[in-house]
Amino acid sequence: MAGLFEAVPGGGAAVALDEVEIAILRSLSVQLLELIGPGDEPVEGEDPLAALFAEGPSEPPADPALARLFPDAYDSGESDELRESAAEFRRFTENDLRARKRDDALAVVRALDSLTPKGDGGAVLKLSADDSKRWLGALNDLRLTIGTRLDVSDEDEGGDLYRLPDEDPRKPMVMAYLWLGGLQETLVETLMA
């Protein structure tokens, strides 16, 4: 089980993580939370139902990683009509999408914080089927964010990044990207089992 998710009875998943892996996952998840930003919590005395009808942004984020996490719903190209449709769709969906991504990342942090370390500092993380889905969402968001920062495209999936020399400053992020991919792949396999 070391470092890879395995299915557990009842539809969940488990993975053994060492102390360093726990710290890396937690740190990356906290950074993702900071990138996504805080939620819009209702102000005291404000109608809590008003938040349900609050409109979100209509423009794509300027940060490439956020733009990857919150892409336009339509490839608007040169069409004003499609640009308007994409802006309207974003306005009514992005806040909910941000909240879900924030909840997924928080689920990772909370699960890691609840671990009881073994003698070597590592621990076995056991997830329910629902928690596994949240973890899958968070792992995907982490990989998308890191992949964007590393300029990984859909066409090359990393290419030369896999052969970086150890002294390249991008090497730790490439290693994290690959490791998260392995975690994500084995978690998908356990959910499909």
Short mmCIF file of C-alpha atoms in Angstrom, two decimals:
data_model
loop_
_atom_site.label_atom_id
_atom_site.label_comp_id
_atom_site.label_asym_id
_atom_site.label_seq_id
_atom_site.Cartn_x
_atom_site.Cartn_y
_atom_site.Cartn_z
CA MET A 1 0.00 0.00 0.00
CA ALA A 2 2.99 2.32 0.36
CA GLY A 3 2.27 5.51 -1.54
CA LEU A 4 -0.57 4.13 -3.67
CA PHE A 5 -4.28 4.00 -2.96
CA GLU A 6 -5.90 0.62 -2.49
CA ALA A 7 -9.56 -0.27 -2.26
CA VAL A 8 -11.02 -0.99 1.18
CA PRO A 9 -14.24 -2.82 2.00
CA GLY A 10 -17.27 -0.58 1.74
CA GLY A 11 -16.12 1.39 -1.29
CA GLY A 12 -13.44 3.57 0.24
CA ALA A 13 -9.71 3.80 -0.30
CA ALA A 14 -6.57 3.73 1.85
CA VAL A 15 -3.00 4.86 1.35
CA ALA A 16 0.11 4.73 3.52
CA LEU A 17 1.85 8.10 3.61
CA ASP A 18 5.14 8.95 5.21
CA GLU A 19 5.73 12.15 7.16
CA VAL A 20 7.18 14.01 4.15
CA GLU A 21 4.31 12.99 1.85
CA ILE A 22 1.78 14.18 4.44
CA ALA A 23 3.57 17.53 4.74
CA ILE A 24 3.78 17.97 0.95
CA LEU A 25 0.11 17.11 0.38
CA ARG A 26 -0.96 19.43 3.17
CA SER A 27 1.23 22.29 1.96
CA LEU A 28 0.05 21.97 -1.65
CA SER A 29 -3.59 21.82 -0.54
CA VAL A 30 -3.20 24.95 1.60
CA GLN A 31 -1.55 26.73 -1.33
CA LEU A 32 -4.47 25.66 -3.54
CA LEU A 33 -6.90 27.10 -0.98
CA GLU A 34 -4.97 30.38 -1.03
CA LEU A 35 -5.05 30.43 -4.83
CA ILE A 36 -8.79 29.75 -5.02
CA GLY A 37 -9.45 32.42 -2.41
CA PRO A 38 -11.85 32.76 0.49
CA GLY A 39 -15.53 32.04 0.18
CA ASP A 40 -18.21 34.66 0.36
CA GLU A 41 -19.50 34.11 3.87
CA PRO A 42 -22.78 35.86 4.69
CA VAL A 43 -22.29 38.99 6.76
CA GLU A 44 -23.98 38.92 10.17
CA GLY A 45 -27.48 40.29 9.83
CA GLU A 46 -27.47 39.75 6.06
CA ASP A 47 -30.09 37.55 4.45
CA PRO A 48 -28.42 34.10 4.03
CA LEU A 49 -30.63 33.41 1.00
CA ALA A 50 -29.16 36.44 -0.76
CA ALA A 51 -25.86 34.55 -1.06
CA LEU A 52 -27.64 31.87 -3.10
CA PHE A 53 -28.49 34.45 -5.73
CA ALA A 54 -25.21 36.35 -5.67
CA GLU A 55 -23.61 36.71 -9.07
CA GLY A 56 -20.03 35.75 -9.63
CA PRO A 57 -17.41 37.18 -11.96
CA SER A 58 -18.13 37.41 -15.67
CA GLU A 59 -14.52 37.53 -16.87
CA PRO A 60 -12.04 34.64 -16.81
CA PRO A 61 -9.31 34.91 -14.15
CA ALA A 62 -6.08 36.59 -15.23
CA ASP A 63 -3.90 34.00 -13.44
CA PRO A 64 -3.30 31.11 -15.88
CA ALA A 65 -3.65 28.49 -13.13
CA LEU A 66 -7.02 29.91 -12.03
CA ALA A 67 -8.08 30.15 -15.67
CA ARG A 68 -7.28 26.42 -15.97
CA LEU A 69 -9.30 25.63 -12.83
CA PHE A 70 -12.19 27.88 -13.94
CA PRO A 71 -12.22 27.70 -17.76
CA ASP A 72 -14.79 29.32 -20.02
CA ALA A 73 -17.78 27.12 -20.69
CA TYR A 74 -17.66 27.94 -24.39
CA ASP A 75 -14.80 28.44 -26.80
CA SER A 76 -15.88 31.94 -27.69
CA GLY A 77 -13.28 32.65 -30.37
CA GLU A 78 -14.36 35.77 -32.24
CA SER A 79 -18.09 35.38 -31.59
CA ASP A 80 -19.60 38.13 -29.42
CA GLU A 81 -22.63 35.94 -28.78
CA LEU A 82 -20.51 33.07 -27.44
CA ARG A 83 -18.42 35.48 -25.33
CA GLU A 84 -21.62 36.82 -23.79
CA SER A 85 -22.90 33.28 -23.17
CA ALA A 86 -19.58 32.29 -21.55
CA ALA A 87 -19.65 35.39 -19.33
CA GLU A 88 -23.25 34.70 -18.29
CA PHE A 89 -22.50 31.03 -17.56
CA ARG A 90 -19.44 32.02 -15.49
CA ARG A 91 -21.43 34.64 -13.58
CA PHE A 92 -23.93 32.04 -12.39
CA THR A 93 -21.63 29.03 -11.86
CA GLU A 94 -18.14 30.12 -10.82
CA ASN A 95 -18.97 30.85 -7.18
CA ASP A 96 -20.39 27.34 -6.72
CA LEU A 97 -17.44 25.78 -8.53
CA ARG A 98 -15.00 27.72 -6.33
CA ALA A 99 -16.88 26.59 -3.23
CA ARG A 100 -16.71 22.94 -4.32
CA LYS A 101 -12.99 23.15 -5.09
CA ARG A 102 -12.41 24.88 -1.76
CA ASP A 103 -14.39 22.16 0.06
CA ASP A 104 -12.39 19.43 -1.71
CA ALA A 105 -9.05 20.99 -0.72
CA LEU A 106 -10.28 21.51 2.85
CA ALA A 107 -11.29 17.83 3.00
CA VAL A 108 -7.69 16.90 2.14
CA VAL A 109 -6.24 19.20 4.81
CA ARG A 110 -8.69 17.99 7.46
CA ALA A 111 -8.07 14.32 6.65
CA LEU A 112 -4.31 14.82 6.86
CA ASP A 113 -4.64 16.76 10.11
CA SER A 114 -6.70 13.93 11.64
CA LEU A 115 -4.04 11.27 11.00
CA THR A 116 -2.40 9.59 13.95
CA PRO A 117 1.28 9.15 13.07
CA LYS A 118 3.01 5.82 13.54
CA GLY A 119 6.45 5.57 15.13
CA ASP A 120 8.16 6.63 11.90
CA GLY A 121 5.93 9.71 11.47
CA GLY A 122 3.88 8.14 8.69
CA ALA A 123 0.27 7.03 8.82
CA VAL A 124 -2.37 5.10 6.94
CA LEU A 125 -5.11 7.33 5.55
CA LYS A 126 -8.50 5.66 5.16
CA LEU A 127 -11.17 7.43 3.12
CA SER A 128 -14.86 6.73 2.69
CA ALA A 129 -16.25 6.56 -0.84
CA ASP A 130 -17.49 10.17 -0.54
CA ASP A 131 -14.17 11.40 0.85
CA SER A 132 -12.38 9.56 -1.96
CA LYS A 133 -14.33 11.60 -4.52
CA ARG A 134 -13.38 14.84 -2.76
CA TRP A 135 -9.75 13.76 -2.72
CA LEU A 136 -9.95 12.91 -6.40
CA GLY A 137 -11.25 16.41 -7.14
CA ALA A 138 -8.50 18.02 -5.05
CA LEU A 139 -5.74 15.87 -6.60
CA ASN A 140 -7.00 16.81 -10.06
CA ASP A 141 -7.01 20.52 -9.15
CA LEU A 142 -3.50 20.27 -7.72
CA ARG A 143 -2.21 18.60 -10.89
CA LEU A 144 -3.94 21.15 -13.13
CA THR A 145 -2.43 24.00 -11.14
CA ILE A 146 1.09 22.57 -11.07
CA GLY A 147 0.86 21.53 -14.72
CA THR A 148 -0.12 25.08 -15.66
CA ARG A 149 2.77 26.55 -13.68
CA LEU A 150 5.12 24.10 -15.45
CA ASP A 151 3.59 24.87 -18.88
CA VAL A 152 2.50 21.26 -19.38
CA SER A 153 0.11 21.16 -22.32
CA ASP A 154 -2.50 18.57 -23.24
CA GLU A 155 -0.42 17.63 -26.26
CA ASP A 156 2.96 16.93 -24.68
CA GLU A 157 1.99 15.98 -21.09
CA GLY A 158 5.36 17.17 -19.81
CA GLY A 159 7.81 16.12 -22.54
CA ASP A 160 11.22 17.43 -21.55
CA LEU A 161 10.16 18.05 -17.96
CA TYR A 162 10.61 14.35 -17.24
CA ARG A 163 14.29 14.61 -18.09
CA LEU A 164 15.20 17.72 -16.07
CA PRO A 165 18.56 17.68 -14.32
CA ASP A 166 18.39 17.57 -10.53
CA GLU A 167 19.71 21.14 -10.24
CA ASP A 168 16.80 22.60 -12.26
CA PRO A 169 14.59 24.64 -9.90
CA ARG A 170 11.45 23.14 -11.49
CA LYS A 171 12.47 19.58 -10.57
CA PRO A 172 10.65 19.44 -7.19
CA MET A 173 7.40 20.60 -8.81
CA VAL A 174 7.80 18.07 -11.62
CA MET A 175 8.31 15.33 -9.03
CA ALA A 176 5.20 16.50 -7.16
CA TYR A 177 3.23 16.59 -10.43
CA LEU A 178 4.23 13.00 -11.25
CA TRP A 179 3.61 11.76 -7.70
CA LEU A 180 0.16 13.38 -7.60
CA GLY A 181 -0.57 11.71 -10.94
CA GLY A 182 0.24 8.31 -9.44
CA LEU A 183 -1.98 9.00 -6.44
CA GLN A 184 -4.78 10.19 -8.69
CA GLU A 185 -4.51 7.18 -10.98
CA THR A 186 -4.59 4.65 -8.15
CA LEU A 187 -7.49 6.46 -6.49
CA VAL A 188 -9.47 6.32 -9.75
CA GLU A 189 -8.71 2.59 -9.99
CA THR A 190 -10.00 1.99 -6.45
CA LEU A 191 -13.21 3.91 -7.18
CA MET A 192 -13.78 1.86 -10.32
CA ALA A 193 -13.14 -1.47 -8.58
#
